[in-house]
């Protein structure tokens, strides 16, 4: 490792995010732990001697407070790892009026990244996004119904949000790479965490909670975190290519929809409109 970095990891109160935070701290980096649960977030941070912040991504005001605290607290942010996310059950709106899955998985990290953009550019930072699919499970993305008012299903909403993560990364690279910001999105494998325990989808809940399925079909949080750590510690342009999707440590294939540059641009514009 050539240099230590300041790495902000969201969704770091447990699972993959916590595992990545521990690995990065072990390697000597300054890690900033961000999570929703005060108790879990504090415990992870204390175990590695890191700073921590609590933010509920269902609330835009807390995302804005988090961005302000990070901006004021750190003169440099080398890596922003947007790892927070989740798949949920019955359709619910946040206090901001957006469907919960959409806000937590896409709109909140989109907002956080943009609020920190000047600091990220000044730091020549990398923005790393966790996703769980290549986009092939989503056939269309209706930019006029990102809240899924017409067709809500918990798994469908989650898959759409994960496609949005890929499109966000592609467009982030296009808009801001010239300023020095690099971006990558990666698939960590099917990680055995409590990630899907709140969903009403029988399959997702079975995978998330059944001990046998977890041992046979899922990978460990530590194994999944290795890819995040590799990207965070790597040098964009040398160790990985900005704007790309990675799976199993190498560039991966994406669906045509995930590679649609016009859709990526329009999603960005639409997301900005929703946050005004």
PDB file of C-alpha atoms in Angstrom:
ATOM      1  CA  UNK A   1       0.000   0.000   0.000  1.00  0.00           C
ATOM      2  CA  UNK A   2       1.560   3.280  -1.116  1.00  0.00           C
ATOM      3  CA  UNK A   3      -0.448   5.707   1.011  1.00  0.00           C
ATOM      4  CA  UNK A   4      -3.094   5.817   3.666  1.00  0.00           C
ATOM      5  CA  UNK A   5      -6.466   7.244   2.733  1.00  0.00           C
ATOM      6  CA  UNK A   6      -9.494   8.817   4.351  1.00  0.00           C
ATOM      7  CA  UNK A   7     -12.333   6.415   3.556  1.00  0.00           C
ATOM      8  CA  UNK A   8     -16.003   7.070   4.354  1.00  0.00           C
ATOM      9  CA  UNK A   9     -18.088   3.875   4.408  1.00  0.00           C
ATOM     10  CA  UNK A  10     -21.881   4.104   4.611  1.00  0.00           C
ATOM     11  CA  UNK A  11     -23.958   1.135   5.693  1.00  0.00           C
ATOM     12  CA  UNK A  12     -21.046   0.203   7.952  1.00  0.00           C
ATOM     13  CA  UNK A  13     -22.916  -0.727  11.128  1.00  0.00           C
ATOM     14  CA  UNK A  14     -22.881  -4.410  10.152  1.00  0.00           C
ATOM     15  CA  UNK A  15     -22.421  -6.822   7.260  1.00  0.00           C
ATOM     16  CA  UNK A  16     -20.231  -5.994   4.297  1.00  0.00           C
ATOM     17  CA  UNK A  17     -19.758  -2.363   5.310  1.00  0.00           C
ATOM     18  CA  UNK A  18     -18.544  -3.247   8.794  1.00  0.00           C
ATOM     19  CA  UNK A  19     -16.222  -5.912   7.394  1.00  0.00           C
ATOM     20  CA  UNK A  20     -14.756  -3.452   4.894  1.00  0.00           C
ATOM     21  CA  UNK A  21     -14.290  -0.823   7.608  1.00  0.00           C
ATOM     22  CA  UNK A  22     -12.360  -3.306   9.752  1.00  0.00           C
ATOM     23  CA  UNK A  23     -10.132  -4.364   6.853  1.00  0.00           C
ATOM     24  CA  UNK A  24      -9.381  -0.789   5.836  1.00  0.00           C
ATOM     25  CA  UNK A  25      -8.573   0.216   9.419  1.00  0.00           C
ATOM     26  CA  UNK A  26      -6.318  -2.814   9.774  1.00  0.00           C
ATOM     27  CA  UNK A  27      -4.430  -1.621   6.694  1.00  0.00           C
ATOM     28  CA  UNK A  28      -3.817   1.745   8.315  1.00  0.00           C
ATOM     29  CA  UNK A  29      -6.423   3.934   6.635  1.00  0.00           C
ATOM     30  CA  UNK A  30      -8.478   6.595   8.386  1.00  0.00           C
ATOM     31  CA  UNK A  31     -11.961   5.084   8.289  1.00  0.00           C
ATOM     32  CA  UNK A  32     -15.184   6.981   8.912  1.00  0.00           C
ATOM     33  CA  UNK A  33     -18.041   4.653   9.865  1.00  0.00           C
ATOM     34  CA  UNK A  34     -21.558   5.715   8.873  1.00  0.00           C
ATOM     35  CA  UNK A  35     -24.639   3.734   9.866  1.00  0.00           C
ATOM     36  CA  UNK A  36     -28.294   3.973  10.827  1.00  0.00           C
ATOM     37  CA  UNK A  37     -28.199   2.209  14.199  1.00  0.00           C
ATOM     38  CA  UNK A  38     -26.497   4.324  16.897  1.00  0.00           C
ATOM     39  CA  UNK A  39     -25.543   1.276  18.959  1.00  0.00           C
ATOM     40  CA  UNK A  40     -24.186  -0.844  16.102  1.00  0.00           C
ATOM     41  CA  UNK A  41     -22.417   2.052  14.417  1.00  0.00           C
ATOM     42  CA  UNK A  42     -20.759   3.104  17.672  1.00  0.00           C
ATOM     43  CA  UNK A  43     -19.663  -0.466  18.376  1.00  0.00           C
ATOM     44  CA  UNK A  44     -18.045  -0.959  14.968  1.00  0.00           C
ATOM     45  CA  UNK A  45     -16.256   2.383  15.201  1.00  0.00           C
ATOM     46  CA  UNK A  46     -15.029   1.683  18.739  1.00  0.00           C
ATOM     47  CA  UNK A  47     -13.675  -1.713  17.710  1.00  0.00           C
ATOM     48  CA  UNK A  48     -11.367  -0.112  15.128  1.00  0.00           C
ATOM     49  CA  UNK A  49     -10.743   3.276  16.737  1.00  0.00           C
ATOM     50  CA  UNK A  50     -12.626   5.177  14.039  1.00  0.00           C
ATOM     51  CA  UNK A  51     -14.868   8.217  13.905  1.00  0.00           C
ATOM     52  CA  UNK A  52     -18.536   7.522  13.326  1.00  0.00           C
ATOM     53  CA  UNK A  53     -21.697   9.303  12.245  1.00  0.00           C
ATOM     54  CA  UNK A  54     -25.305   8.172  12.492  1.00  0.00           C
ATOM     55  CA  UNK A  55     -27.640   8.984   9.613  1.00  0.00           C
ATOM     56  CA  UNK A  56     -31.005   7.582   8.588  1.00  0.00           C
ATOM     57  CA  UNK A  57     -31.147   7.606   4.791  1.00  0.00           C
ATOM     58  CA  UNK A  58     -34.949   7.717   4.879  1.00  0.00           C
ATOM     59  CA  UNK A  59     -34.525  11.345   5.945  1.00  0.00           C
ATOM     60  CA  UNK A  60     -32.940  13.858   3.579  1.00  0.00           C
ATOM     61  CA  UNK A  61     -32.291  16.260   6.438  1.00  0.00           C
ATOM     62  CA  UNK A  62     -30.043  13.671   8.091  1.00  0.00           C
ATOM     63  CA  UNK A  63     -28.187  13.064   4.819  1.00  0.00           C
ATOM     64  CA  UNK A  64     -27.602  16.807   4.513  1.00  0.00           C
ATOM     65  CA  UNK A  65     -26.404  16.978   8.130  1.00  0.00           C
ATOM     66  CA  UNK A  66     -24.053  14.068   7.459  1.00  0.00           C
ATOM     67  CA  UNK A  67     -22.597  15.773   4.387  1.00  0.00           C
ATOM     68  CA  UNK A  68     -22.044  18.994   6.338  1.00  0.00           C
ATOM     69  CA  UNK A  69     -20.340  17.112   9.176  1.00  0.00           C
ATOM     70  CA  UNK A  70     -18.059  15.238   6.780  1.00  0.00           C
ATOM     71  CA  UNK A  71     -17.205  18.418   4.909  1.00  0.00           C
ATOM     72  CA  UNK A  72     -16.371  20.263   8.122  1.00  0.00           C
ATOM     73  CA  UNK A  73     -14.571  17.341   9.741  1.00  0.00           C
ATOM     74  CA  UNK A  74     -12.257  16.191   6.971  1.00  0.00           C
ATOM     75  CA  UNK A  75     -10.056  18.376   4.793  1.00  0.00           C
ATOM     76  CA  UNK A  76      -9.683  15.408   2.464  1.00  0.00           C
ATOM     77  CA  UNK A  77     -11.943  12.503   1.533  1.00  0.00           C
ATOM     78  CA  UNK A  78     -10.131  10.012  -0.673  1.00  0.00           C
ATOM     79  CA  UNK A  79     -12.881   7.421  -0.954  1.00  0.00           C
ATOM     80  CA  UNK A  80     -16.649   7.593  -0.519  1.00  0.00           C
ATOM     81  CA  UNK A  81     -18.042   4.067  -0.370  1.00  0.00           C
ATOM     82  CA  UNK A  82     -21.800   4.216  -0.926  1.00  0.00           C
ATOM     83  CA  UNK A  83     -22.667   0.868   0.597  1.00  0.00           C
ATOM     84  CA  UNK A  84     -25.917   1.610   2.475  1.00  0.00           C
ATOM     85  CA  UNK A  85     -28.995  -0.081   1.069  1.00  0.00           C
ATOM     86  CA  UNK A  86     -31.742  -2.565   1.672  1.00  0.00           C
ATOM     87  CA  UNK A  87     -34.697  -4.505   0.347  1.00  0.00           C
ATOM     88  CA  UNK A  88     -37.948  -4.044   2.233  1.00  0.00           C
ATOM     89  CA  UNK A  89     -41.476  -5.362   2.485  1.00  0.00           C
ATOM     90  CA  UNK A  90     -44.733  -3.506   2.084  1.00  0.00           C
ATOM     91  CA  UNK A  91     -44.555  -0.273   0.157  1.00  0.00           C
ATOM     92  CA  UNK A  92     -43.827   2.704   2.403  1.00  0.00           C
ATOM     93  CA  UNK A  93     -43.099   6.375   1.854  1.00  0.00           C
ATOM     94  CA  UNK A  94     -40.339   8.246   3.669  1.00  0.00           C
ATOM     95  CA  UNK A  95     -40.918  11.533   5.479  1.00  0.00           C
ATOM     96  CA  UNK A  96     -39.660  13.178   2.277  1.00  0.00           C
ATOM     97  CA  UNK A  97     -42.439  11.553   0.262  1.00  0.00           C
ATOM     98  CA  UNK A  98     -40.409   9.000  -1.704  1.00  0.00           C
ATOM     99  CA  UNK A  99     -40.744   5.227  -1.833  1.00  0.00           C
ATOM    100  CA  UNK A 100     -38.391   3.838   0.819  1.00  0.00           C
ATOM    101  CA  UNK A 101     -36.384   1.468  -1.378  1.00  0.00           C
ATOM    102  CA  UNK A 102     -35.752   4.162  -3.980  1.00  0.00           C
ATOM    103  CA  UNK A 103     -34.658   6.766  -1.450  1.00  0.00           C
ATOM    104  CA  UNK A 104     -32.345   4.579   0.637  1.00  0.00           C
ATOM    105  CA  UNK A 105     -30.661   2.798  -2.263  1.00  0.00           C
ATOM    106  CA  UNK A 106     -30.422   5.592  -4.849  1.00  0.00           C
ATOM    107  CA  UNK A 107     -31.644   9.042  -3.938  1.00  0.00           C
ATOM    108  CA  UNK A 108     -29.868   9.364  -0.569  1.00  0.00           C
ATOM    109  CA  UNK A 109     -26.412   8.303  -1.838  1.00  0.00           C
ATOM    110  CA  UNK A 110     -26.958  10.461  -4.924  1.00  0.00           C
ATOM    111  CA  UNK A 111     -27.643  13.420  -2.625  1.00  0.00           C
ATOM    112  CA  UNK A 112     -24.702  12.686  -0.323  1.00  0.00           C
ATOM    113  CA  UNK A 113     -22.272  12.347  -3.217  1.00  0.00           C
ATOM    114  CA  UNK A 114     -23.382  15.585  -4.823  1.00  0.00           C
ATOM    115  CA  UNK A 115     -23.263  17.522  -1.560  1.00  0.00           C
ATOM    116  CA  UNK A 116     -19.656  16.376  -1.135  1.00  0.00           C
ATOM    117  CA  UNK A 117     -18.686  16.811  -4.790  1.00  0.00           C
ATOM    118  CA  UNK A 118     -16.374  19.795  -4.347  1.00  0.00           C
ATOM    119  CA  UNK A 119     -14.498  18.077  -1.512  1.00  0.00           C
ATOM    120  CA  UNK A 120     -14.303  14.863  -3.539  1.00  0.00           C
ATOM    121  CA  UNK A 121     -12.964  16.720  -6.575  1.00  0.00           C
ATOM    122  CA  UNK A 122     -10.391  18.595  -4.502  1.00  0.00           C
ATOM    123  CA  UNK A 123      -9.285  15.247  -3.049  1.00  0.00           C
ATOM    124  CA  UNK A 124      -9.154  13.484  -6.444  1.00  0.00           C
ATOM    125  CA  UNK A 125     -11.413  10.966  -4.774  1.00  0.00           C
ATOM    126  CA  UNK A 126     -12.995   7.674  -5.761  1.00  0.00           C
ATOM    127  CA  UNK A 127     -16.714   7.006  -5.304  1.00  0.00           C
ATOM    128  CA  UNK A 128     -17.419   3.297  -4.951  1.00  0.00           C
ATOM    129  CA  UNK A 129     -20.954   1.974  -5.217  1.00  0.00           C
ATOM    130  CA  UNK A 130     -22.173  -1.437  -4.069  1.00  0.00           C
ATOM    131  CA  UNK A 131     -24.728  -3.135  -6.298  1.00  0.00           C
ATOM    132  CA  UNK A 132     -26.178  -6.618  -6.485  1.00  0.00           C
ATOM    133  CA  UNK A 133     -26.904  -7.213 -10.132  1.00  0.00           C
ATOM    134  CA  UNK A 134     -25.781  -6.426 -13.642  1.00  0.00           C
ATOM    135  CA  UNK A 135     -29.091  -4.845 -14.603  1.00  0.00           C
ATOM    136  CA  UNK A 136     -30.396  -7.856 -16.509  1.00  0.00           C
ATOM    137  CA  UNK A 137     -33.317  -8.402 -14.133  1.00  0.00           C
ATOM    138  CA  UNK A 138     -34.810  -5.017 -15.050  1.00  0.00           C
ATOM    139  CA  UNK A 139     -36.328  -4.639 -18.512  1.00  0.00           C
ATOM    140  CA  UNK A 140     -37.420  -1.006 -18.273  1.00  0.00           C
ATOM    141  CA  UNK A 141     -36.922   1.946 -15.958  1.00  0.00           C
ATOM    142  CA  UNK A 142     -39.764   4.455 -15.840  1.00  0.00           C
ATOM    143  CA  UNK A 143     -38.264   7.810 -14.879  1.00  0.00           C
ATOM    144  CA  UNK A 144     -41.767   9.154 -14.302  1.00  0.00           C
ATOM    145  CA  UNK A 145     -42.497   6.435 -11.743  1.00  0.00           C
ATOM    146  CA  UNK A 146     -39.291   5.920  -9.771  1.00  0.00           C
ATOM    147  CA  UNK A 147     -41.463   5.498  -6.662  1.00  0.00           C
ATOM    148  CA  UNK A 148     -43.224   2.507  -8.263  1.00  0.00           C
ATOM    149  CA  UNK A 149     -46.703   3.875  -7.722  1.00  0.00           C
ATOM    150  CA  UNK A 150     -47.913   1.735 -10.635  1.00  0.00           C
ATOM    151  CA  UNK A 151     -46.126  -1.561 -10.121  1.00  0.00           C
ATOM    152  CA  UNK A 152     -44.698  -1.867  -6.613  1.00  0.00           C
ATOM    153  CA  UNK A 153     -43.147  -5.161  -5.659  1.00  0.00           C
ATOM    154  CA  UNK A 154     -40.315  -5.245  -3.089  1.00  0.00           C
ATOM    155  CA  UNK A 155     -37.907  -7.212  -5.252  1.00  0.00           C
ATOM    156  CA  UNK A 156     -38.771  -5.253  -8.399  1.00  0.00           C
ATOM    157  CA  UNK A 157     -38.216  -1.959  -6.567  1.00  0.00           C
ATOM    158  CA  UNK A 158     -34.891  -3.182  -5.208  1.00  0.00           C
ATOM    159  CA  UNK A 159     -33.668  -4.427  -8.582  1.00  0.00           C
ATOM    160  CA  UNK A 160     -34.579  -1.088 -10.151  1.00  0.00           C
ATOM    161  CA  UNK A 161     -32.635   0.756  -7.447  1.00  0.00           C
ATOM    162  CA  UNK A 162     -29.582  -1.410  -8.047  1.00  0.00           C
ATOM    163  CA  UNK A 163     -29.781  -0.655 -11.775  1.00  0.00           C
ATOM    164  CA  UNK A 164     -29.921   3.013 -10.803  1.00  0.00           C
ATOM    165  CA  UNK A 165     -26.671   2.537  -8.859  1.00  0.00           C
ATOM    166  CA  UNK A 166     -24.950   1.377 -12.037  1.00  0.00           C
ATOM    167  CA  UNK A 167     -26.392   4.199 -14.120  1.00  0.00           C
ATOM    168  CA  UNK A 168     -25.413   6.703 -11.415  1.00  0.00           C
ATOM    169  CA  UNK A 169     -21.817   5.468 -11.492  1.00  0.00           C
ATOM    170  CA  UNK A 170     -21.634   5.700 -15.277  1.00  0.00           C
ATOM    171  CA  UNK A 171     -22.990   9.243 -15.292  1.00  0.00           C
ATOM    172  CA  UNK A 172     -20.856  10.323 -12.334  1.00  0.00           C
ATOM    173  CA  UNK A 173     -17.809   9.302 -14.336  1.00  0.00           C
ATOM    174  CA  UNK A 174     -19.025  11.161 -17.423  1.00  0.00           C
ATOM    175  CA  UNK A 175     -19.823  14.378 -15.574  1.00  0.00           C
ATOM    176  CA  UNK A 176     -17.026  14.601 -13.042  1.00  0.00           C
ATOM    177  CA  UNK A 177     -14.032  12.497 -14.097  1.00  0.00           C
ATOM    178  CA  UNK A 178     -12.471  15.551 -15.740  1.00  0.00           C
ATOM    179  CA  UNK A 179     -12.502  17.183 -12.279  1.00  0.00           C
ATOM    180  CA  UNK A 180     -10.561  14.258 -10.856  1.00  0.00           C
ATOM    181  CA  UNK A 181     -13.403  12.170  -9.426  1.00  0.00           C
ATOM    182  CA  UNK A 182     -13.265   8.471 -10.273  1.00  0.00           C
ATOM    183  CA  UNK A 183     -16.200   6.085  -9.916  1.00  0.00           C
ATOM    184  CA  UNK A 184     -16.714   2.340  -9.832  1.00  0.00           C
ATOM    185  CA  UNK A 185     -19.616   0.039  -9.057  1.00  0.00           C
ATOM    186  CA  UNK A 186     -19.097  -3.530  -7.901  1.00  0.00           C
ATOM    187  CA  UNK A 187     -21.024  -6.715  -7.222  1.00  0.00           C
ATOM    188  CA  UNK A 188     -19.803  -8.379  -3.995  1.00  0.00           C
ATOM    189  CA  UNK A 189     -21.570 -11.677  -4.569  1.00  0.00           C
ATOM    190  CA  UNK A 190     -24.586 -12.885  -2.614  1.00  0.00           C
ATOM    191  CA  UNK A 191     -23.412 -11.837   0.824  1.00  0.00           C
ATOM    192  CA  UNK A 192     -24.725 -13.602   3.939  1.00  0.00           C
ATOM    193  CA  UNK A 193     -25.980 -10.719   6.092  1.00  0.00           C
ATOM    194  CA  UNK A 194     -29.340  -9.662   7.545  1.00  0.00           C
ATOM    195  CA  UNK A 195     -29.747  -7.470   4.476  1.00  0.00           C
ATOM    196  CA  UNK A 196     -33.022  -8.948   3.220  1.00  0.00           C
ATOM    197  CA  UNK A 197     -34.607  -9.862   6.521  1.00  0.00           C
ATOM    198  CA  UNK A 198     -37.221  -7.072   6.326  1.00  0.00           C
ATOM    199  CA  UNK A 199     -38.626  -8.067   2.946  1.00  0.00           C
ATOM    200  CA  UNK A 200     -41.941  -9.830   2.380  1.00  0.00           C
ATOM    201  CA  UNK A 201     -40.455 -11.693  -0.602  1.00  0.00           C
ATOM    202  CA  UNK A 202     -40.378 -15.345   0.464  1.00  0.00           C
ATOM    203  CA  UNK A 203     -37.249 -16.113  -1.553  1.00  0.00           C
ATOM    204  CA  UNK A 204     -35.291 -13.082  -0.349  1.00  0.00           C
ATOM    205  CA  UNK A 205     -36.324 -13.658   3.248  1.00  0.00           C
ATOM    206  CA  UNK A 206     -35.421 -17.339   3.022  1.00  0.00           C
ATOM    207  CA  UNK A 207     -31.965 -16.525   1.675  1.00  0.00           C
ATOM    208  CA  UNK A 208     -31.438 -13.866   4.330  1.00  0.00           C
ATOM    209  CA  UNK A 209     -32.565 -15.844   7.368  1.00  0.00           C
ATOM    210  CA  UNK A 210     -32.236 -19.593   6.704  1.00  0.00           C
ATOM    211  CA  UNK A 211     -28.984 -20.965   8.100  1.00  0.00           C
ATOM    212  CA  UNK A 212     -28.622 -23.740   5.523  1.00  0.00           C
ATOM    213  CA  UNK A 213     -29.279 -21.473   2.539  1.00  0.00           C
ATOM    214  CA  UNK A 214     -26.821 -18.923   3.892  1.00  0.00           C
ATOM    215  CA  UNK A 215     -24.079 -21.519   4.222  1.00  0.00           C
ATOM    216  CA  UNK A 216     -24.679 -23.154   0.831  1.00  0.00           C
ATOM    217  CA  UNK A 217     -25.636 -20.257  -1.436  1.00  0.00           C
ATOM    218  CA  UNK A 218     -24.136 -17.126   0.078  1.00  0.00           C
ATOM    219  CA  UNK A 219     -20.647 -15.758   0.570  1.00  0.00           C
ATOM    220  CA  UNK A 220     -19.353 -14.182   3.756  1.00  0.00           C
ATOM    221  CA  UNK A 221     -19.393 -10.456   4.440  1.00  0.00           C
ATOM    222  CA  UNK A 222     -15.599 -10.546   4.654  1.00  0.00           C
ATOM    223  CA  UNK A 223     -15.287 -12.147   1.233  1.00  0.00           C
ATOM    224  CA  UNK A 224     -17.645  -9.620  -0.305  1.00  0.00           C
ATOM    225  CA  UNK A 225     -15.830  -6.749   1.397  1.00  0.00           C
ATOM    226  CA  UNK A 226     -12.541  -7.730  -0.207  1.00  0.00           C
ATOM    227  CA  UNK A 227     -13.671  -6.216  -3.502  1.00  0.00           C
ATOM    228  CA  UNK A 228     -14.621  -2.916  -1.880  1.00  0.00           C
ATOM    229  CA  UNK A 229     -11.256  -2.804  -0.115  1.00  0.00           C
ATOM    230  CA  UNK A 230      -9.408  -3.620  -3.334  1.00  0.00           C
ATOM    231  CA  UNK A 231     -11.094  -0.748  -5.137  1.00  0.00           C
ATOM    232  CA  UNK A 232     -10.664   1.652  -2.201  1.00  0.00           C
ATOM    233  CA  UNK A 233      -6.968   0.920  -1.849  1.00  0.00           C
ATOM    234  CA  UNK A 234      -6.320   0.779  -5.578  1.00  0.00           C
ATOM    235  CA  UNK A 235      -5.239   3.574  -7.862  1.00  0.00           C
ATOM    236  CA  UNK A 236      -7.888   4.542 -10.452  1.00  0.00           C
ATOM    237  CA  UNK A 237      -6.333   4.476 -13.876  1.00  0.00           C
ATOM    238  CA  UNK A 238      -3.763   1.914 -12.818  1.00  0.00           C
ATOM    239  CA  UNK A 239      -5.542  -0.732 -10.748  1.00  0.00           C
ATOM    240  CA  UNK A 240      -9.062  -0.157 -12.039  1.00  0.00           C
ATOM    241  CA  UNK A 241     -10.893   1.869 -14.659  1.00  0.00           C
ATOM    242  CA  UNK A 242     -13.252   4.677 -13.717  1.00  0.00           C
ATOM    243  CA  UNK A 243     -16.834   4.264 -14.850  1.00  0.00           C
ATOM    244  CA  UNK A 244     -16.677   0.470 -14.895  1.00  0.00           C
ATOM    245  CA  UNK A 245     -18.621  -2.331 -13.229  1.00  0.00           C
ATOM    246  CA  UNK A 246     -16.605  -4.976 -11.370  1.00  0.00           C
ATOM    247  CA  UNK A 247     -17.449  -8.515 -10.315  1.00  0.00           C
ATOM    248  CA  UNK A 248     -15.049 -11.075  -8.866  1.00  0.00           C
ATOM    249  CA  UNK A 249     -12.279  -8.503  -9.032  1.00  0.00           C
ATOM    250  CA  UNK A 250     -12.506  -7.944 -12.775  1.00  0.00           C
ATOM    251  CA  UNK A 251     -14.613  -5.878 -15.189  1.00  0.00           C
ATOM    252  CA  UNK A 252     -18.018  -7.523 -15.546  1.00  0.00           C
ATOM    253  CA  UNK A 253     -20.728  -7.644 -18.175  1.00  0.00           C
ATOM    254  CA  UNK A 254     -23.769  -5.397 -17.939  1.00  0.00           C
ATOM    255  CA  UNK A 255     -27.195  -5.475 -19.546  1.00  0.00           C
ATOM    256  CA  UNK A 256     -27.924  -3.117 -22.460  1.00  0.00           C
ATOM    257  CA  UNK A 257     -30.178  -1.083 -20.145  1.00  0.00           C
ATOM    258  CA  UNK A 258     -27.343  -0.579 -17.663  1.00  0.00           C
ATOM    259  CA  UNK A 259     -25.151   0.646 -20.526  1.00  0.00           C
ATOM    260  CA  UNK A 260     -27.731   3.132 -21.838  1.00  0.00           C
ATOM    261  CA  UNK A 261     -25.908   6.478 -21.657  1.00  0.00           C
ATOM    262  CA  UNK A 262     -29.046   8.484 -22.397  1.00  0.00           C
ATOM    263  CA  UNK A 263     -30.912   6.742 -19.579  1.00  0.00           C
ATOM    264  CA  UNK A 264     -28.026   7.417 -17.191  1.00  0.00           C
ATOM    265  CA  UNK A 265     -28.051  11.104 -18.076  1.00  0.00           C
ATOM    266  CA  UNK A 266     -31.823  11.357 -17.764  1.00  0.00           C
ATOM    267  CA  UNK A 267     -31.837   9.538 -14.408  1.00  0.00           C
ATOM    268  CA  UNK A 268     -29.287  12.012 -13.071  1.00  0.00           C
ATOM    269  CA  UNK A 269     -31.336  14.965 -14.275  1.00  0.00           C
ATOM    270  CA  UNK A 270     -34.530  13.479 -12.853  1.00  0.00           C
ATOM    271  CA  UNK A 271     -32.858  12.810  -9.501  1.00  0.00           C
ATOM    272  CA  UNK A 272     -31.725  16.426  -9.319  1.00  0.00           C
ATOM    273  CA  UNK A 273     -35.274  17.571 -10.051  1.00  0.00           C
ATOM    274  CA  UNK A 274     -36.677  15.413  -7.254  1.00  0.00           C
ATOM    275  CA  UNK A 275     -34.250  16.902  -4.745  1.00  0.00           C
ATOM    276  CA  UNK A 276     -35.034  20.541  -5.528  1.00  0.00           C
TER     277      UNK A 276
END
